[in-house]
Amino acid sequence: MKGAIMQPYFLPYIGYFQLIASVDQFIVYDNIKYTKKGWINRNRMLLNGIDAMFSLPLKKGSDSLDVVERELATDFDRAKLLNQFKGAYGRAPQFELTYPVLERIVCHEDANLFRYIHHSIVRLCEHLGTKTEIKISSEIAIDHGLKGQDKVLALCKAAGADTYINTIGGVELYVKDDFRIQGIDLQFIKARPFEYAQFGAPFVPWLSIVDVLMFNPLNTVRACINENYDLV
């Protein structure tokens, strides 16, 4: 069985969904430290030809809290965020198909940061036709005091994975021989280039999956997610 483990990200770029599609079981960390300068609750959209940040506002909390312990701000204006997307993509060719999915995600009422993002990941996988089983890290019986590679190995063993796939950025973090000793094949996913028209302007890469869905037919997006990568 192939498995992958990642932090939760709100409306992440397409590579996140390629990783999900490449495995049989995808584990999302909920009991991992929230990082202020990370991408857990923020991403980028295309606005007037350039990338623009959008984010989920959070209640103030200790820097030591895990993602699952963080809450959305009480004044989080879901309608305002949706209007940002409308303003950015209202003229996009796939707006009518994509906006209802986005609306269902943004209007989700749960105030817990992890559950809100988890809901968005599940809904997007449904839209993309991705059947991968998605599990939550804290619900898997391991020593959750473990860190880094040791925690990944423990989760893989508990889940019965014989192959672990990580993003290409993890090449410097993990040692293939350490996985091999545990009977696990370590692989890395490397996305191939995927460019598309964005209102006729120069292409802006590394935007949210929303951008990909707004400009491309759903079948094209599904084919990119399922096929447009290499495992190394």
GROMACS .gro file of C-alpha atoms in nm:
model
  232
    1MET     CA    1   0.000   0.000   0.000
    2LYS     CA    2   0.123   0.349  -0.087
    3GLY     CA    3   0.088   0.623   0.172
    4ALA     CA    4   0.164   0.993   0.214
    5ILE     CA    5   0.157   1.229   0.512
    6MET     CA    6   0.122   1.606   0.495
    7GLN     CA    7   0.018   1.913   0.688
    8PRO     CA    8  -0.326   2.054   0.612
    9TYR     CA    9  -0.326   2.348   0.370
   10PHE     CA   10  -0.617   2.570   0.272
   11LEU     CA   11  -0.687   2.550  -0.102
   12PRO     CA   12  -0.328   2.443  -0.179
   13TYR     CA   13  -0.156   2.429  -0.517
   14ILE     CA   14  -0.218   2.141  -0.756
   15GLY     CA   15   0.086   1.939  -0.642
   16TYR     CA   16  -0.085   1.869  -0.309
   17PHE     CA   17  -0.364   1.690  -0.492
   18GLN     CA   18  -0.119   1.504  -0.713
   19LEU     CA   19   0.036   1.365  -0.394
   20ILE     CA   20  -0.306   1.258  -0.264
   21ALA     CA   21  -0.394   1.092  -0.595
   22SER     CA   22  -0.063   0.903  -0.610
   23VAL     CA   23  -0.129   0.702  -0.292
   24ASP     CA   24  -0.387   0.464  -0.145
   25GLN     CA   25  -0.399   0.637   0.193
   26PHE     CA   26  -0.329   1.001   0.273
   27ILE     CA   27  -0.270   1.106   0.634
   28VAL     CA   28  -0.329   1.469   0.729
   29TYR     CA   29  -0.147   1.600   1.034
   30ASP     CA   30  -0.377   1.763   1.287
   31ASN     CA   31  -0.147   1.729   1.589
   32ILE     CA   32   0.141   1.925   1.438
   33LYS     CA   33   0.254   2.269   1.549
   34TYR     CA   34   0.091   2.562   1.371
   35THR     CA   35   0.352   2.784   1.206
   36LYS     CA   36   0.271   3.154   1.166
   37LYS     CA   37   0.478   3.206   0.853
   38GLY     CA   38   0.370   2.882   0.683
   39TRP     CA   39   0.097   2.816   0.431
   40ILE     CA   40  -0.152   2.627   0.645
   41ASN     CA   41  -0.417   2.900   0.646
   42ARG     CA   42  -0.311   3.113   0.350
   43ASN     CA   43  -0.248   3.087  -0.022
   44ARG     CA   44  -0.237   3.289  -0.342
   45MET     CA   45  -0.484   3.378  -0.614
   46LEU     CA   46  -0.447   3.566  -0.943
   47LEU     CA   47  -0.564   3.926  -0.916
   48ASN     CA   48  -0.517   4.174  -1.200
   49GLY     CA   49  -0.238   3.966  -1.351
   50ILE     CA   50  -0.030   3.921  -1.035
   51ASP     CA   51  -0.039   3.689  -0.737
   52ALA     CA   52  -0.232   3.811  -0.434
   53MET     CA   53  -0.243   3.656  -0.088
   54PHE     CA   54  -0.564   3.536   0.076
   55SER     CA   55  -0.589   3.387   0.423
   56LEU     CA   56  -0.807   3.253   0.700
   57PRO     CA   57  -0.793   3.491   0.999
   58LEU     CA   58  -0.731   3.319   1.332
   59LYS     CA   59  -0.805   3.388   1.695
   60LYS     CA   60  -0.495   3.480   1.892
   61GLY     CA   61  -0.324   3.179   2.039
   62SER     CA   62   0.001   3.051   2.185
   63ASP     CA   63   0.284   2.971   1.944
   64SER     CA   64   0.298   2.624   2.101
   65LEU     CA   65  -0.052   2.522   1.988
   66ASP     CA   66  -0.109   2.248   1.735
   67VAL     CA   67  -0.315   2.312   1.423
   68VAL     CA   68  -0.613   2.128   1.573
   69GLU     CA   69  -0.603   2.366   1.872
   70ARG     CA   70  -0.634   2.680   1.662
   71GLU     CA   71  -0.967   2.850   1.588
   72LEU     CA   72  -1.087   3.080   1.312
   73ALA     CA   73  -1.141   3.442   1.415
   74THR     CA   74  -1.496   3.519   1.524
   75ASP     CA   75  -1.508   3.803   1.271
   76PHE     CA   76  -1.399   3.586   0.977
   77ASP     CA   77  -1.614   3.720   0.693
   78ARG     CA   78  -1.679   3.426   0.462
   79ALA     CA   79  -1.880   3.641   0.221
   80LYS     CA   80  -1.589   3.884   0.189
   81LEU     CA   81  -1.349   3.603   0.096
   82LEU     CA   82  -1.595   3.471  -0.161
   83ASN     CA   83  -1.625   3.818  -0.309
   84GLN     CA   84  -1.247   3.830  -0.345
   85PHE     CA   85  -1.264   3.515  -0.555
   86LYS     CA   86  -1.557   3.654  -0.755
   87GLY     CA   87  -1.364   3.970  -0.830
   88ALA     CA   88  -1.055   3.775  -0.931
   89TYR     CA   89  -1.218   3.499  -1.137
   90GLY     CA   90  -1.567   3.612  -1.234
   91ARG     CA   91  -1.466   3.620  -1.602
   92ALA     CA   92  -1.271   3.290  -1.593
   93PRO     CA   93  -1.397   3.021  -1.836
   94GLN     CA   94  -1.473   2.765  -1.561
   95PHE     CA   95  -1.615   3.006  -1.303
   96GLU     CA   96  -1.971   2.872  -1.319
   97LEU     CA   97  -1.853   2.515  -1.255
   98THR     CA   98  -1.594   2.597  -0.989
   99TYR     CA   99  -1.763   2.867  -0.782
  100PRO     CA  100  -2.033   2.643  -0.625
  101VAL     CA  101  -1.761   2.410  -0.493
  102LEU     CA  102  -1.565   2.704  -0.358
  103GLU     CA  103  -1.879   2.846  -0.199
  104ARG     CA  104  -1.949   2.519  -0.020
  105ILE     CA  105  -1.594   2.515   0.113
  106VAL     CA  106  -1.570   2.877   0.227
  107CYS     CA  107  -1.918   2.881   0.383
  108HIS     CA  108  -1.845   2.575   0.598
  109GLU     CA  109  -1.943   2.678   0.951
  110ASP     CA  110  -1.690   2.489   1.165
  111ALA     CA  111  -1.468   2.736   1.353
  112ASN     CA  112  -1.186   2.489   1.421
  113LEU     CA  113  -0.895   2.554   1.185
  114PHE     CA  114  -0.808   2.189   1.123
  115ARG     CA  115  -1.164   2.070   1.070
  116TYR     CA  116  -1.236   2.364   0.840
  117ILE     CA  117  -0.934   2.285   0.621
  118HIS     CA  118  -0.993   1.909   0.638
  119HIS     CA  119  -1.345   1.968   0.507
  120SER     CA  120  -1.203   2.168   0.216
  121ILE     CA  121  -0.958   1.892   0.123
  122VAL     CA  122  -1.231   1.627   0.127
  123ARG     CA  123  -1.471   1.839  -0.080
  124LEU     CA  124  -1.205   1.916  -0.340
  125CYS     CA  125  -1.107   1.550  -0.369
  126GLU     CA  126  -1.474   1.468  -0.433
  127HIS     CA  127  -1.488   1.734  -0.706
  128LEU     CA  128  -1.166   1.605  -0.860
  129GLY     CA  129  -1.280   1.244  -0.851
  130THR     CA  130  -0.993   1.139  -0.622
  131LYS     CA  131  -1.086   0.825  -0.426
  132THR     CA  132  -0.786   0.811  -0.191
  133GLU     CA  133  -0.870   0.731   0.172
  134ILE     CA  134  -0.796   1.033   0.392
  135LYS     CA  135  -0.710   0.976   0.758
  136ILE     CA  136  -0.622   1.204   1.049
  137SER     CA  137  -0.285   1.159   1.221
  138SER     CA  138  -0.404   1.179   1.583
  139GLU     CA  139  -0.649   0.894   1.523
  140ILE     CA  140  -0.365   0.653   1.441
  141ALA     CA  141  -0.223   0.462   1.737
  142ILE     CA  142   0.145   0.557   1.758
  143ASP     CA  143   0.369   0.746   2.000
  144HIS     CA  144   0.273   1.100   1.899
  145GLY     CA  145   0.570   1.237   2.087
  146LEU     CA  146   0.792   1.120   1.802
  147LYS     CA  147   0.932   1.383   1.566
  148GLY     CA  148   1.033   1.413   1.202
  149GLN     CA  149   1.131   1.096   1.018
  150ASP     CA  150   1.069   0.878   1.324
  151LYS     CA  151   0.706   0.989   1.337
  152VAL     CA  152   0.663   0.936   0.962
  153LEU     CA  153   0.801   0.582   0.990
  154ALA     CA  154   0.573   0.504   1.284
  155LEU     CA  155   0.267   0.628   1.095
  156CYS     CA  156   0.365   0.430   0.785
  157LYS     CA  157   0.406   0.110   0.985
  158ALA     CA  158   0.079   0.162   1.173
  159ALA     CA  159  -0.103   0.223   0.846
  160GLY     CA  160   0.050  -0.084   0.681
  161ALA     CA  161   0.227   0.114   0.408
  162ASP     CA  162   0.503  -0.055   0.210
  163THR     CA  163   0.570   0.263   0.009
  164TYR     CA  164   0.590   0.619   0.138
  165ILE     CA  165   0.565   0.907  -0.110
  166ASN     CA  166   0.668   1.259  -0.018
  167THR     CA  167   0.698   1.585  -0.207
  168ILE     CA  168   1.027   1.643  -0.388
  169GLY     CA  169   1.119   1.902  -0.126
  170GLY     CA  170   1.160   1.620   0.126
  171VAL     CA  171   1.469   1.476  -0.047
  172GLU     CA  172   1.692   1.646   0.209
  173LEU     CA  173   1.475   1.544   0.504
  174TYR     CA  174   1.447   1.169   0.470
  175VAL     CA  175   1.698   0.885   0.426
  176LYS     CA  176   1.597   0.604   0.190
  177ASP     CA  177   1.808   0.346   0.372
  178ASP     CA  178   1.628   0.419   0.701
  179PHE     CA  179   1.296   0.347   0.532
  180ARG     CA  180   1.431   0.040   0.354
  181ILE     CA  181   1.541  -0.111   0.687
  182GLN     CA  182   1.178  -0.082   0.800
  183GLY     CA  183   1.056  -0.252   0.482
  184ILE     CA  184   0.927   0.071   0.329
  185ASP     CA  185   1.016   0.207  -0.014
  186LEU     CA  186   1.068   0.586  -0.005
  187GLN     CA  187   0.974   0.777  -0.319
  188PHE     CA  188   0.936   1.143  -0.409
  189ILE     CA  189   0.678   1.301  -0.635
  190LYS     CA  190   0.798   1.557  -0.888
  191ALA     CA  191   0.536   1.753  -1.082
  192ARG     CA  192   0.588   1.815  -1.454
  193PRO     CA  193   0.534   2.167  -1.588
  194PHE     CA  194   0.169   2.263  -1.633
  195GLU     CA  195   0.095   2.603  -1.780
  196TYR     CA  196  -0.237   2.738  -1.902
  197ALA     CA  197  -0.393   3.063  -2.021
  198GLN     CA  198  -0.478   3.317  -1.749
  199PHE     CA  199  -0.677   3.595  -1.917
  200GLY     CA  200  -0.414   3.615  -2.192
  201ALA     CA  201  -0.144   3.751  -1.958
  202PRO     CA  202   0.198   3.597  -1.878
  203PHE     CA  203   0.154   3.277  -1.677
  204VAL     CA  204   0.176   3.310  -1.295
  205PRO     CA  205   0.271   2.973  -1.136
  206TRP     CA  206   0.230   2.824  -0.788
  207LEU     CA  207  -0.120   2.955  -0.724
  208SER     CA  208  -0.405   2.785  -0.538
  209ILE     CA  209  -0.588   2.490  -0.692
  210VAL     CA  210  -0.874   2.739  -0.734
  211ASP     CA  211  -0.677   2.910  -1.011
  212VAL     CA  212  -0.624   2.580  -1.193
  213LEU     CA  213  -0.993   2.493  -1.169
  214MET     CA  214  -1.108   2.837  -1.284
  215PHE     CA  215  -0.910   2.825  -1.609
  216ASN     CA  216  -0.912   2.457  -1.708
  217PRO     CA  217  -1.186   2.204  -1.795
  218LEU     CA  218  -1.236   1.958  -1.510
  219ASN     CA  219  -1.119   1.663  -1.720
  220THR     CA  220  -0.793   1.848  -1.794
  221VAL     CA  221  -0.735   1.913  -1.424
  222ARG     CA  222  -0.810   1.552  -1.336
  223ALA     CA  223  -0.566   1.427  -1.601
  224CYS     CA  224  -0.294   1.661  -1.468
  225ILE     CA  225  -0.349   1.543  -1.112
  226ASN     CA  226  -0.348   1.175  -1.203
  227GLU     CA  227  -0.073   1.170  -1.467
  228ASN     CA  228   0.139   1.485  -1.486
  229TYR     CA  229   0.411   1.387  -1.240
  230ASP     CA  230   0.702   1.147  -1.194
  231LEU     CA  231   0.801   0.936  -0.895
  232VAL     CA  232   1.172   0.932  -0.822
   0.00000   0.00000   0.00000
